[in-house]
Amino acid sequence: MRSSKIIEKIKNMSIEEKVGQLNQIQLEDTKQVRDEIRRGRVGSIILADTATAGNDKQKKINVDLLNELQRIALEESPTGIPLIFGRDVIHGHHIVMPIPLAEAASFNTELLENAYRAVAEEAASDGVHWTFSPMIDISRDPRWGRCIESFGEDPYLTSEMGKAAVCGFQSDDYKSTDSIAACAKHYLGYGAVEGGRDYGKTEISEYTMRNYYLKPFKAVVEENVATVMNSFSEISGQPVASSRYLLYDILKTELGFEGFIISDWASIAKLVNHRVAKDEKEAAMLAANAELDMDMVDRCYIEHLSELVEEGKVSEETIDKMVYRVLYIKDKFGLFENPYTEQKKVNFEKHIAIAKQFSDECMVLLKNNDILPIKHSKRIAVTGPFLHEKRSHLGSWAPDYDAGILKSIQEVFLECEDNDKIVFAELPYLWDDIIPTIRDVDTVVIVLGESAKLSGEDNCLTNIDLPREQLEFAKKIKLLGKKTVGVMCFGRPIALGEAELYFDAILYAWQSGTCAAQSIVDIIYGKVNPSGKLPMTFPRVTGQIPIYYNYPSYFGNGMAYYGDGSNYWDCKSTPMYPFGYGLSYTNFEYSQIRCENYILTLDELKNGETFKVSVIITNTGVRAGKETVQCYVSDRVASMTRPIKELKGFSKVFIEKKACKEIVFELGLEELGFYNRNGEFCVEAGEFDVFIGRDCMTDNKVKITVMNIK
Ligand code: BGC
C-alpha cells in the first residue's frame, strides 16, 4: 500500500528538491558538502573515503561528522528529509567474517544470518544505515576477481545465502537502530563478464537469464531487500544502467521490487563510455527513463534531471515515482524517527565467537591421505610464504582491519600445547637453509596463498594455477620424502591439476577473516572437524574455464562436460574437485533414497503438494561431525535442454559418531519447474531423477513422475 504521508511530502517538493533526493555524494568534511546538503541537493552519502574497490583501508568513521551533516539536512535544508548513509559493509565491519565465497562453503544459512546480524550491529552503531551487500552474482569464472564476493556458481545456494544475508542485515524489525538496509547487487549478470575481465561485456540469453542469473534476485526481492544496485556491464548490447526492460519491466514490475535502485559507482556517466549516450545529460535521461532511482556519485542526475524535466524528456511523474521509492525506504528503516546515531557498546566477544564458528565451517578439506588431524605430540615443521601473513586472511572489502585480534598462523601455532614439537622453517631463507630445519620431521605443513589484492574488484587473473614458486617449493619438500599438508589461503578457486600431486593433504582455508589462523590450526590438530563444501567447481587447469556443474545435457551420456567423456586431448574434462565436494575427519554413509509418493499429477503440484524424498545418513566414523546433505534434480526429458543436475535443497546436519539422522527434502512446483523459451515458468509432465548425496557427483537417486491427468 502506498504511503499517503510520503505522497503528501512529495507534492510539496520542488523539482530541484526531488532531484536532490536522487543524488548520492561521497562523504567529505568540507564546506561544499555542508552547503549542498543545506540547499537540499543531497539524498544520500556514501562513506567511501580512501576505499578503492575494497582493498584499501578506510578512514575511521567520524560519527560526530555524520550527525552534524544529518542535523543540517533535518534543520536547515528546505525539505528536512534525513540523509541515508551507505557503506560497503560486505563481510565485516570491525570483526571480519570469511569472504562471501567462503561463507557459501559453510552451507550454513543460519550461521550466515547470525554473522550478518553481528556485522549490521557494528555498522549501525557507527552511523551506517545501508550496506551495499549482498552480492548475489552467479560466478562461474575464478579468473574474475569478484567471485570472492559472490556465493559461487549455483542459483539455489546463492539464493539461500542471499536471503540469509538480507535477513541478517535488515532483521525482522526494519526500524530498529541495529538494522541496516541491504542492497542486492549487481543486477544483472555481472558475474558473466567474458574472460573473467571485470566490467566487461556479457552475452546472456533470456533463457539463461531467467533460469540462472535472475533467480537469486527474485529470492531476495521476496525477502524484501531494501535496495538493488545495477551492474556496470552490458547484456547483449544493452548496458544495464539504461535498460528499462531489466530495471522496470522485470525487476520492479514482474518481480514486484518495492525498494529503490542505486546505480553502481558512476555507472550512469559510464553510459557515455558504452557509447549509448553522447554526453552525461543524455546518460541521465536514459537512466531516469529506465527508472534507475538513485545516482551514485557521478552527479548526472543533480546536474541534468531538472532541465530534462523542463524540456519534457523525463516526466515529473517518473521523478515522483523514483523519489517515492527513496523516501519509502528511508521511512521503512526508521530514519524519520531515528535520524541520529548514538554509538552503542558492541559485544565484540560474541561477534568473534560467530566469526570463529564461521571460519571453522567454511574451510574445505580437499585431500587427506590419512595424515590429518595431526597429534599435538607429533614433531612437525611449519613453513611457507603465508606463515606470518595476517592481512590477506581478511580478503577484499575488510574496511577496518585493525581490530587487534588478527593473528598469523605462526602466532597461533606458538600458543599450542606441545609447541616445542613444532619447528618453523622461515622464509625467505635460501632453500638450503631450510633443509636442516625440516630434516628430522616427517610431516611439513606448508602455508600458501595469494594476497588479498589479487582478488576483489578489478583484480582478475589469466592464470589461476597455484603460483609457480609456491608449487616448486612444495615439490622440493615432497621430493625430500616428507608428508606434506598444504594450507591454501586463496580468495578464489585455484587450479590444482599439477600441484595436487605434491600434497598428502590439502586444507582449502580461503581468506576466512579475523579468526582464520585459529580455525586452520584447530582443524590441523583435529579440535575442529572440517565441514566446508565447495560452492564453485575447481578446475584442473585454467583452460577448463568455464566449468560449472549445472550444465545442460548434450551428446552421449550427457556427462561429457563435467564427467568422464573427455573432449579435451590435453586434459581430462572432469573437474579437479566438483561442486559440493569436501571431506570430513569422519565418514557419512547414505542409505538408498526413498520417496513417500512417487507419482503426483500436475494439478496436485499446483495445489501445493510435494514429493517427499528422504535418506538416512549414518556417521560411521569415530568422531562427531557436520555433513551437508545435498539434493539435486534432473529433468529426464523437457522441451528445452535442462541441466544434468540442479541443486534444489541442502541441509547441514550435526551427527554424533555411530548415530544417524533422516533428512527429508520436499520437491514441489518451484523445484521441478523452469522458465521456458517464452519466459514463462512451467513444470512439464514426465520423469525426474532426484539425487541425494555428499556432492554433485552422487548417483544415489530415485525416479519420480509428474503426470498430466486431470
Ligand atoms: C562496486 C560496488 C560498490 C561501489 C561502492 C563499485 O565500484 O562495483 O560493488 O558497492 O563501488 O563502493
XYZ file of C-alpha atoms and ligand atoms in Angstrom:
722
model
C 0.000 0.000 0.000
C 1.300 3.462 -0.895
C 2.004 5.774 1.988
C -0.116 8.925 1.857
C 2.336 10.647 4.197
C 5.107 10.258 1.594
C 2.860 11.195 -1.320
C 1.895 14.381 0.522
C 5.533 15.200 1.190
C 6.446 14.774 -2.470
C 3.585 17.053 -3.548
C 5.144 19.862 -1.586
C 8.632 19.458 -3.047
C 10.081 21.459 -5.933
C 11.627 19.569 -8.828
C 15.129 20.533 -7.593
C 14.351 19.176 -4.126
C 13.062 15.959 -5.642
C 16.183 15.502 -7.735
C 18.254 16.186 -4.617
C 16.799 13.033 -3.055
C 18.093 11.015 -6.016
C 21.646 12.260 -5.594
C 24.269 10.349 -3.625
C 27.569 12.086 -2.931
C 30.812 10.984 -1.297
C 31.482 11.877 2.295
C 33.826 14.818 2.743
C 34.339 17.070 5.699
C 34.041 20.228 3.611
C 32.054 23.416 3.417
C 30.880 22.445 -0.049
C 29.247 19.245 1.218
C 27.531 21.142 4.029
C 26.267 23.750 1.546
C 24.903 21.147 -0.817
C 23.021 19.425 1.982
C 21.716 22.784 3.187
C 20.373 23.506 -0.313
C 18.534 20.158 -0.428
C 20.771 18.745 -3.156
C 21.745 15.516 -1.364
C 19.633 12.448 -0.572
C 22.390 10.088 0.460
C 26.070 9.945 1.320
C 28.423 7.065 0.609
C 31.204 6.588 3.156
C 33.810 5.662 0.611
C 36.734 7.767 1.745
C 40.018 6.147 0.767
C 38.348 2.886 -0.218
C 39.286 1.881 -3.703
C 37.128 -1.052 -4.596
C 37.651 -2.787 -1.343
C 41.385 -3.196 -0.995
C 42.485 -0.077 0.837
C 41.955 0.642 4.434
C 39.098 3.056 5.031
C 39.252 6.006 7.361
C 37.660 5.540 10.741
C 34.079 6.700 10.702
C 33.542 10.028 12.401
C 30.071 9.649 13.882
C 30.031 13.272 15.066
C 30.514 14.424 11.499
C 27.661 12.187 10.301
C 25.383 13.547 12.996
C 26.344 17.109 12.138
C 25.541 16.563 8.439
C 22.278 14.900 9.410
C 21.371 17.885 11.552
C 21.947 20.214 8.601
C 19.683 18.047 6.417
C 16.948 17.995 9.039
C 17.085 21.526 10.323
C 18.487 23.675 7.546
C 17.522 22.044 4.241
C 14.214 23.071 2.645
C 12.633 19.590 2.952
C 14.006 18.460 6.319
C 14.338 14.918 4.930
C 17.044 12.820 6.621
C 20.108 11.619 4.726
C 20.747 7.912 4.329
C 24.409 6.956 4.903
C 25.648 3.965 2.884
C 28.886 1.999 3.135
C 30.307 -1.153 1.607
C 29.978 -3.297 4.693
C 30.494 -6.547 2.866
C 31.653 -9.357 5.169
C 32.687 -7.408 8.195
C 32.818 -4.020 9.796
C 35.232 -4.423 12.718
C 35.222 -8.193 13.185
C 35.724 -9.718 9.764
C 33.835 -12.818 8.683
C 35.135 -15.067 5.872
C 34.891 -13.732 2.314
C 31.381 -14.435 0.969
C 32.583 -17.254 -1.320
C 33.979 -18.992 1.752
C 30.801 -18.263 3.687
C 28.883 -20.103 0.974
C 31.194 -23.082 1.526
C 29.751 -23.396 5.026
C 26.347 -24.187 3.504
C 25.049 -22.822 6.805
C 22.377 -20.185 6.259
C 21.593 -19.788 9.948
C 25.209 -19.017 10.717
C 25.360 -16.557 7.854
C 22.267 -14.762 9.107
C 23.715 -14.504 12.630
C 27.014 -13.264 11.250
C 25.385 -10.550 9.170
C 23.276 -9.535 12.170
C 26.529 -9.033 14.065
C 28.058 -7.084 11.181
C 24.923 -4.916 10.967
C 25.047 -4.110 14.695
C 28.640 -2.929 14.408
C 27.967 -0.864 11.296
C 24.729 0.660 12.616
C 26.479 1.708 15.775
C 28.916 3.663 13.607
C 26.146 5.502 11.776
C 25.785 3.273 8.713
C 22.147 2.961 7.600
C 22.659 0.989 4.453
C 25.148 -1.536 3.126
C 25.952 -2.385 -0.484
C 25.689 -6.096 0.112
C 24.970 -8.953 -0.525
C 26.499 -9.573 -3.918
C 24.427 -12.340 -5.485
C 26.022 -12.550 -8.919
C 26.368 -16.111 -10.174
C 30.115 -16.708 -10.634
C 31.383 -19.425 -12.869
C 34.767 -17.948 -13.599
C 37.504 -17.972 -10.939
C 39.613 -15.630 -13.048
C 37.064 -12.936 -12.216
C 38.403 -11.325 -9.034
C 34.944 -10.561 -7.747
C 33.976 -14.208 -7.444
C 35.252 -13.829 -3.873
C 32.322 -11.520 -3.125
C 29.815 -13.992 -4.505
C 28.213 -17.124 -3.139
C 29.519 -19.156 -6.068
C 28.141 -20.778 -9.181
C 24.776 -22.106 -8.110
C 21.490 -20.137 -8.224
C 19.856 -22.078 -5.396
C 22.790 -21.813 -2.980
C 23.216 -18.138 -3.896
C 19.511 -17.509 -3.302
C 19.544 -19.179 0.101
C 22.708 -17.368 1.196
C 21.432 -14.073 -0.248
C 18.163 -14.347 1.666
C 20.010 -15.128 4.895
C 22.270 -12.102 4.370
C 19.302 -9.813 3.784
C 17.547 -11.128 6.917
C 20.752 -10.683 8.908
C 21.318 -7.083 7.833
C 17.707 -5.939 7.919
C 16.364 -8.140 10.768
C 12.619 -8.543 11.359
C 12.377 -5.073 12.749
C 13.458 -2.704 9.977
C 13.094 0.345 12.176
C 15.378 -0.958 14.888
C 18.539 1.101 15.296
C 20.532 -2.142 14.840
C 19.131 -2.838 11.392
C 20.642 -1.646 8.169
C 19.124 -1.678 4.696
C 20.649 -4.280 2.374
C 21.450 -3.926 -1.313
C 21.385 -6.854 -3.718
C 23.979 -6.424 -6.427
C 24.942 -6.321 -9.227
C 21.727 -6.644 -11.157
C 22.082 -8.389 -13.603
C 24.571 -10.892 -14.951
C 27.716 -9.043 -13.805
C 29.435 -12.348 -12.969
C 29.156 -13.444 -16.594
C 31.765 -10.992 -17.873
C 33.657 -12.551 -20.767
C 37.052 -13.965 -19.923
C 36.567 -13.001 -16.283
C 37.506 -9.378 -17.114
C 35.826 -7.122 -14.621
C 33.307 -4.629 -16.050
C 33.408 -6.337 -19.454
C 30.591 -7.393 -21.691
C 28.181 -10.246 -21.112
C 26.090 -12.298 -23.532
C 23.096 -13.757 -21.715
C 20.017 -15.180 -23.393
C 16.584 -14.683 -21.884
C 16.522 -18.427 -21.078
C 19.840 -18.341 -19.207
C 18.992 -15.071 -17.529
C 15.760 -16.363 -16.065
C 16.967 -19.841 -15.142
C 20.295 -18.827 -13.595
C 21.125 -15.143 -13.110
C 17.735 -13.744 -12.144
C 16.816 -16.388 -9.594
C 18.769 -15.025 -6.618
C 17.349 -11.535 -7.242
C 13.827 -12.947 -7.286
C 14.586 -14.687 -3.996
C 15.858 -11.576 -2.201
C 13.038 -9.409 -3.535
C 10.668 -11.906 -1.910
C 12.699 -11.372 1.267
C 12.048 -7.596 0.982
C 15.556 -6.470 0.182
C 15.532 -2.675 0.501
C 17.657 -1.744 -2.497
C 19.232 -3.175 -5.643
C 22.372 -1.993 -7.452
C 22.740 -2.248 -11.206
C 25.647 -3.986 -12.897
C 28.335 -1.960 -14.660
C 28.122 -4.353 -17.571
C 26.041 -4.627 -20.676
C 23.942 -7.647 -21.536
C 23.877 -8.483 -25.216
C 24.309 -4.896 -26.365
C 22.325 -3.107 -23.667
C 24.045 -1.572 -20.621
C 22.001 -2.472 -17.570
C 22.011 1.138 -16.318
C 19.835 2.178 -19.250
C 17.730 -0.949 -19.613
C 14.111 -0.191 -18.833
C 13.336 -3.786 -19.669
C 15.590 -5.116 -16.895
C 15.113 -2.371 -14.310
C 11.475 -1.507 -14.699
C 9.712 -4.300 -16.568
C 11.418 -7.217 -14.878
C 12.704 -6.020 -11.510
C 10.036 -3.548 -10.498
C 7.011 -4.885 -12.327
C 7.418 -8.612 -12.778
C 9.330 -9.330 -9.559
C 7.443 -6.634 -7.667
C 10.528 -4.986 -6.131
C 9.331 -2.115 -3.907
C 12.610 -0.543 -2.804
C 14.898 1.682 -4.857
C 17.659 1.040 -7.365
C 21.060 2.665 -6.804
C 23.462 2.982 -9.714
C 26.841 1.343 -9.285
C 29.683 3.829 -8.897
C 29.293 6.411 -11.688
C 27.649 3.845 -13.927
C 25.183 6.396 -15.271
C 28.056 8.524 -16.576
C 29.603 5.331 -17.953
C 26.754 5.136 -20.452
C 28.902 7.641 -22.320
C 31.802 5.131 -22.277
C 29.413 2.461 -23.508
C 28.618 4.938 -26.302
C 24.884 4.670 -25.909
C 24.746 8.282 -24.683
C 26.570 11.188 -26.302
C 27.020 13.075 -23.038
C 26.120 12.904 -19.349
C 22.848 14.690 -19.891
C 21.688 12.043 -22.319
C 23.003 9.395 -19.907
C 20.858 10.889 -17.116
C 17.848 10.847 -19.411
C 18.320 7.186 -20.352
C 18.852 6.036 -16.756
C 15.916 8.037 -15.391
C 13.607 6.778 -18.108
C 14.710 3.261 -17.196
C 13.687 4.237 -13.625
C 17.095 3.774 -12.074
C 16.282 5.684 -8.911
C 19.434 6.996 -7.258
C 22.671 8.195 -8.819
C 25.884 7.132 -7.070
C 28.436 9.960 -7.135
C 28.626 10.946 -10.805
C 26.262 13.915 -10.469
C 24.457 13.153 -13.723
C 21.055 13.488 -12.073
C 21.715 16.560 -9.964
C 23.249 18.414 -12.897
C 20.728 17.469 -15.569
C 17.456 15.990 -14.382
C 15.625 19.244 -13.579
C 16.426 20.562 -17.022
C 15.396 17.275 -18.642
C 12.029 17.544 -16.901
C 11.631 21.134 -18.092
C 12.389 20.013 -21.653
C 9.835 17.208 -21.375
C 12.447 14.474 -21.873
C 11.822 12.915 -18.480
C 8.369 13.240 -16.944
C 7.845 14.672 -13.482
C 5.658 11.670 -12.797
C 8.699 9.406 -13.341
C 10.747 11.533 -10.941
C 7.954 11.341 -8.371
C 7.947 7.557 -8.584
C 11.710 7.447 -8.060
C 11.589 9.852 -5.110
C 8.719 7.892 -3.608
C 10.849 4.753 -3.528
C 13.764 6.533 -1.842
C 11.543 8.099 0.814
C 9.684 4.833 1.294
C 12.929 3.080 2.258
C 14.081 5.966 4.472
C 10.767 5.749 6.256
C 10.732 1.950 6.405
C 14.144 1.886 8.076
C 13.152 4.406 10.703
C 15.202 7.365 9.511
C 12.430 9.871 10.144
C 12.072 8.659 13.742
C 15.761 7.986 14.463
C 17.912 10.076 12.153
C 20.905 10.423 14.510
C 23.380 7.806 15.649
C 24.105 7.083 19.230
C 27.127 4.797 19.418
C 26.447 1.669 21.428
C 28.713 -0.712 23.224
C 29.144 -3.623 20.860
C 29.574 -7.148 22.188
C 32.753 -7.974 20.260
C 33.311 -11.215 22.174
C 30.047 -12.553 20.795
C 30.945 -11.451 17.274
C 34.375 -13.069 17.479
C 32.725 -16.336 18.518
C 30.473 -16.160 15.453
C 33.446 -15.355 13.212
C 35.330 -18.344 14.647
C 32.456 -20.735 14.014
C 32.193 -19.336 10.516
C 35.849 -19.849 9.666
C 35.679 -23.348 11.205
C 32.754 -24.257 8.970
C 33.866 -22.724 5.691
C 37.266 -24.379 5.260
C 37.238 -27.303 2.855
C 39.342 -30.410 3.287
C 40.157 -31.270 -0.328
C 42.503 -34.178 0.189
C 43.570 -36.308 3.122
C 45.715 -39.399 2.753
C 45.327 -40.318 6.402
C 47.568 -37.545 7.563
C 45.195 -35.086 9.224
C 44.424 -34.471 12.000
C 47.915 -34.342 13.461
C 48.517 -35.224 17.130
C 49.986 -32.448 19.282
C 52.688 -34.840 20.410
C 53.975 -35.312 16.865
C 57.012 -33.357 15.668
C 56.163 -31.235 12.635
C 57.678 -28.434 10.611
C 55.634 -25.451 9.506
C 56.730 -23.268 6.629
C 55.558 -21.347 3.586
C 55.141 -17.774 2.395
C 51.892 -17.274 4.325
C 53.181 -18.375 7.715
C 53.353 -14.794 9.007
C 50.637 -13.310 6.862
C 47.707 -11.569 8.539
C 46.040 -9.026 6.278
C 45.350 -11.467 3.452
C 43.168 -13.644 5.679
C 40.659 -10.826 5.630
C 40.274 -10.646 1.871
C 38.923 -7.765 -0.114
C 36.429 -5.314 1.455
C 37.662 -5.558 5.005
C 37.498 -1.869 5.846
C 38.715 -1.667 9.455
C 41.268 -4.378 9.759
C 42.930 -3.181 12.897
C 40.623 -4.928 15.330
C 43.785 -6.014 17.130
C 42.962 -9.680 17.365
C 44.028 -10.859 13.958
C 46.765 -13.468 14.286
C 49.158 -15.101 11.890
C 49.264 -18.876 11.623
C 52.655 -18.928 13.286
C 51.352 -16.951 16.257
C 48.577 -19.468 16.787
C 50.923 -22.457 16.463
C 53.136 -20.857 19.112
C 50.217 -20.756 21.526
C 49.544 -24.504 21.151
C 50.266 -27.152 23.734
C 53.476 -29.070 22.966
C 54.679 -26.227 20.790
C 58.238 -27.344 21.405
C 57.398 -30.126 18.923
C 56.954 -27.546 16.151
C 59.845 -26.195 14.132
C 59.355 -23.193 11.887
C 61.238 -23.110 8.618
C 61.211 -19.410 7.982
C 61.119 -17.811 4.560
C 62.635 -16.103 2.694
C 65.695 -18.137 3.644
C 67.511 -19.919 0.932
C 66.194 -23.360 0.218
C 69.432 -24.873 1.533
C 68.884 -23.128 4.850
C 65.501 -24.750 5.257
C 66.646 -28.306 4.707
C 68.399 -28.733 8.082
C 65.318 -27.401 9.876
C 62.918 -29.871 8.332
C 65.321 -32.833 8.093
C 64.173 -34.567 11.257
C 60.417 -34.331 10.842
C 58.316 -36.474 8.582
C 55.417 -34.024 8.192
C 55.640 -30.488 6.871
C 52.730 -28.056 6.919
C 53.136 -25.604 4.038
C 51.124 -22.405 4.263
C 50.394 -20.987 0.822
C 48.127 -18.314 -0.567
C 47.505 -15.180 -2.536
C 47.459 -11.562 -1.478
C 44.057 -10.031 -0.834
C 44.964 -7.569 -3.581
C 44.872 -10.262 -6.267
C 41.135 -10.695 -5.985
C 38.164 -8.416 -5.463
C 37.027 -5.660 -7.778
C 39.080 -5.081 -10.901
C 41.632 -7.723 -9.832
C 41.401 -10.544 -12.301
C 43.876 -13.197 -13.421
C 44.564 -15.065 -16.647
C 46.161 -17.951 -14.803
C 44.691 -19.400 -11.628
C 47.299 -22.125 -11.055
C 48.978 -22.384 -7.692
C 51.706 -19.737 -8.166
C 54.717 -21.453 -9.782
C 57.190 -20.592 -6.990
C 54.799 -21.994 -4.381
C 54.352 -25.176 -6.394
C 58.112 -25.598 -6.815
C 58.620 -25.061 -3.097
C 56.068 -27.752 -2.185
C 57.531 -30.075 -4.800
C 61.023 -29.798 -3.333
C 59.725 -30.653 0.119
C 57.802 -33.614 -1.263
C 60.897 -34.834 -3.114
C 62.719 -34.918 0.223
C 60.284 -37.701 1.102
C 58.228 -35.675 3.542
C 54.497 -35.907 4.125
C 53.087 -32.553 3.108
C 49.987 -30.703 4.278
C 49.060 -27.770 2.057
C 47.117 -24.987 3.773
C 45.821 -22.801 0.979
C 44.672 -19.270 1.734
C 43.161 -18.034 -1.518
C 40.281 -15.755 -2.429
C 39.152 -17.814 -5.387
C 39.256 -21.425 -6.587
C 42.680 -22.262 -7.985
C 43.694 -24.920 -10.492
C 45.444 -27.733 -8.649
C 45.796 -30.198 -11.523
C 49.574 -30.352 -11.237
C 50.128 -29.142 -7.682
C 47.819 -31.659 -6.036
C 50.418 -34.391 -6.618
C 52.784 -32.790 -4.145
C 50.441 -32.786 -1.176
C 49.260 -35.617 1.035
C 46.586 -33.392 2.484
C 45.074 -30.088 1.351
C 43.066 -27.775 3.556
C 41.483 -25.016 1.495
C 41.301 -22.206 4.011
C 40.187 -19.349 1.678
C 40.505 -15.881 3.192
C 38.479 -16.560 6.254
C 38.555 -13.427 8.335
C 39.531 -12.427 11.826
C 39.704 -15.980 13.192
C 41.174 -17.698 10.119
C 44.506 -18.689 11.649
C 42.889 -20.157 14.766
C 40.494 -22.247 12.667
C 43.331 -23.532 10.484
C 45.337 -24.717 13.468
C 42.257 -26.177 15.167
C 41.469 -28.188 12.034
C 45.065 -29.361 11.640
C 45.083 -30.668 15.217
C 41.540 -32.065 14.974
C 39.937 -29.820 17.558
C 37.566 -28.857 14.760
C 36.246 -31.400 12.258
C 36.164 -29.729 8.805
C 32.757 -29.443 7.167
C 33.042 -26.968 4.278
C 31.879 -27.936 0.782
C 32.794 -26.226 -2.470
C 30.390 -23.547 -3.736
C 32.315 -23.355 -7.021
C 33.885 -26.026 -9.185
C 37.665 -26.319 -9.003
C 39.128 -26.831 -12.482
C 42.304 -28.830 -13.134
C 43.779 -26.115 -15.347
C 42.759 -22.563 -16.179
C 41.888 -23.623 -19.734
C 38.908 -25.653 -18.487
C 37.083 -22.451 -17.531
C 34.147 -22.111 -17.763
C 33.412 -25.284 -15.872
C 30.333 -25.477 -13.675
C 28.220 -28.404 -12.628
C 24.721 -27.376 -13.699
C 25.490 -27.558 -17.399
C 22.867 -28.769 -19.879
C 22.890 -32.318 -21.109
C 24.424 -32.897 -24.534
C 25.886 -35.772 -26.545
C 26.412 -39.312 -25.297
C 25.537 -39.843 -21.698
C 25.180 -36.126 -21.155
C 28.023 -36.037 -18.645
C 30.823 -35.391 -21.143
C 31.205 -31.852 -19.951
C 31.692 -32.474 -16.251
C 32.094 -36.236 -16.216
C 34.474 -38.625 -17.881
C 33.689 -38.488 -21.594
C 36.546 -36.157 -22.403
C 36.693 -33.989 -25.444
C 39.940 -32.256 -24.481
C 43.035 -34.049 -25.786
C 45.366 -32.435 -23.306
C 43.348 -32.657 -20.093
C 40.631 -34.746 -18.503
C 37.298 -32.989 -18.759
C 36.304 -33.779 -15.180
C 36.797 -31.051 -12.607
C 39.618 -31.305 -10.110
C 37.044 -31.047 -7.335
C 33.335 -30.851 -8.098
C 30.689 -28.518 -6.752
C 29.538 -29.527 -3.271
C 32.704 -31.535 -2.565
C 34.510 -31.561 0.778
C 35.913 -34.193 3.155
C 35.488 -34.705 6.871
C 37.502 -36.484 9.559
C 34.577 -38.832 9.912
C 32.630 -40.823 7.367
C 28.977 -40.395 6.452
C 27.126 -43.187 4.755
C 23.973 -42.534 2.755
C 21.167 -45.087 2.615
C 19.173 -45.614 -0.557
C 16.750 -42.727 -1.163
C 13.076 -43.286 -0.600
C 10.134 -41.313 -1.771
C 6.835 -41.305 0.063
C 4.838 -40.640 -3.093
C 6.486 -41.491 -6.414
C 3.788 -40.015 -8.636
C 1.952 -36.707 -8.499
C -0.203 -35.015 -11.080
C 0.467 -31.506 -12.323
C -2.723 -30.349 -10.651
C -1.634 -31.792 -7.328
C 1.674 -29.946 -7.635
C -0.159 -26.735 -8.499
C -2.261 -27.217 -5.373
C 0.894 -27.216 -3.303
C 1.557 -30.952 -2.939
C 5.163 -32.047 -2.887
C 7.285 -35.135 -3.378
C 8.838 -36.088 -0.045
C 12.197 -37.633 -0.672
C 14.262 -38.923 2.214
C 17.551 -40.514 3.035
C 19.238 -41.753 6.206
C 22.750 -40.548 6.935
C 24.871 -42.569 9.321
C 28.083 -41.318 10.846
C 30.160 -44.491 10.646
C 33.392 -42.864 11.781
C 34.919 -42.344 15.185
C 34.082 -38.711 15.766
C 31.082 -36.402 15.564
C 30.808 -34.144 12.565
C 28.677 -31.999 10.319
C 27.590 -33.061 6.878
C 25.908 -31.014 4.151
C 23.335 -33.289 2.592
C 22.605 -32.150 -0.960
C 19.526 -32.768 -3.106
C 19.737 -32.429 -6.890
C 17.026 -32.732 -9.518
C 17.337 -33.786 -13.131
C 14.512 -33.481 -15.641
C 14.849 -36.541 -17.891
C 13.145 -35.070 -20.968
C 11.955 -31.488 -21.377
C 11.064 -29.078 -24.158
C 14.356 -27.199 -23.584
C 17.762 -28.609 -22.675
C 17.967 -28.821 -18.909
C 20.970 -29.093 -16.593
C 22.255 -32.571 -15.891
C 21.717 -31.850 -12.219
C 20.456 -28.835 -10.309
C 20.738 -28.261 -6.580
C 17.259 -27.933 -5.102
C 17.865 -28.389 -1.411
C 20.575 -28.842 1.186
C 20.674 -29.424 4.880
C 23.698 -29.135 7.123
C 23.365 -31.580 9.995
C 25.433 -32.443 13.026
C 25.643 -36.190 13.680
C 27.310 -37.850 16.656
C 29.607 -40.793 15.950
C 27.722 -44.019 15.186
C 24.459 -42.089 15.116
C 22.158 -41.490 12.168
C 19.635 -38.912 11.009
C 16.846 -38.918 8.496
C 16.729 -35.959 6.140
C 13.629 -35.183 4.106
C 13.502 -32.843 1.121
C 10.235 -31.584 -0.299
C 10.108 -31.009 -4.023
C 7.217 -29.066 -5.487
C 6.386 -26.802 -8.376
C 9.255 -24.407 -7.685
C 11.894 -27.171 -7.585
C 10.671 -29.069 -10.658
C 9.909 -26.180 -12.971
C 11.889 -23.881 -15.229
C 11.420 -20.822 -17.434
C 10.658 -21.907 -20.979
C 11.507 -20.185 -24.259
C 8.658 -17.702 -23.760
C 9.964 -16.707 -20.370
C 7.085 -18.492 -18.642
C 7.611 -20.645 -15.581
C 6.380 -24.170 -16.237
C 6.520 -27.710 -14.940
C 6.412 -30.287 -17.682
C 4.941 -33.706 -17.075
C 7.400 -36.570 -17.227
C 10.078 -38.342 -15.239
C 12.661 -36.723 -12.988
C 15.648 -38.148 -11.164
C 16.174 -36.957 -7.631
C 19.690 -37.372 -6.273
C 20.713 -37.059 -2.639
C 24.355 -37.244 -1.735
C 27.540 -35.662 -0.446
C 28.314 -33.644 -3.608
C 27.045 -33.095 -7.141
C 28.662 -36.295 -8.436
C 26.376 -38.518 -6.388
C 24.456 -41.225 -8.227
C 22.258 -42.126 -5.281
C 18.916 -41.474 -6.925
C 15.240 -42.220 -7.184
C 12.802 -41.628 -10.018
C 9.656 -39.557 -9.549
C 6.940 -38.913 -12.103
C 4.755 -35.925 -12.792
C 1.605 -36.907 -14.680
C -0.598 -34.694 -16.728
C -4.025 -36.096 -15.919
C -6.940 -34.243 -14.500
C 31.438 -1.571 -6.847
C 30.246 -1.790 -5.949
C 30.375 -0.937 -4.717
C 30.507 0.505 -5.148
C 30.589 1.482 -3.991
C 31.711 -0.108 -7.115
O 32.905 0.109 -7.770
O 31.216 -2.243 -8.076
O 30.102 -3.138 -5.631
O 29.277 -1.134 -3.885
O 31.684 0.645 -5.924
O 31.795 1.426 -3.356
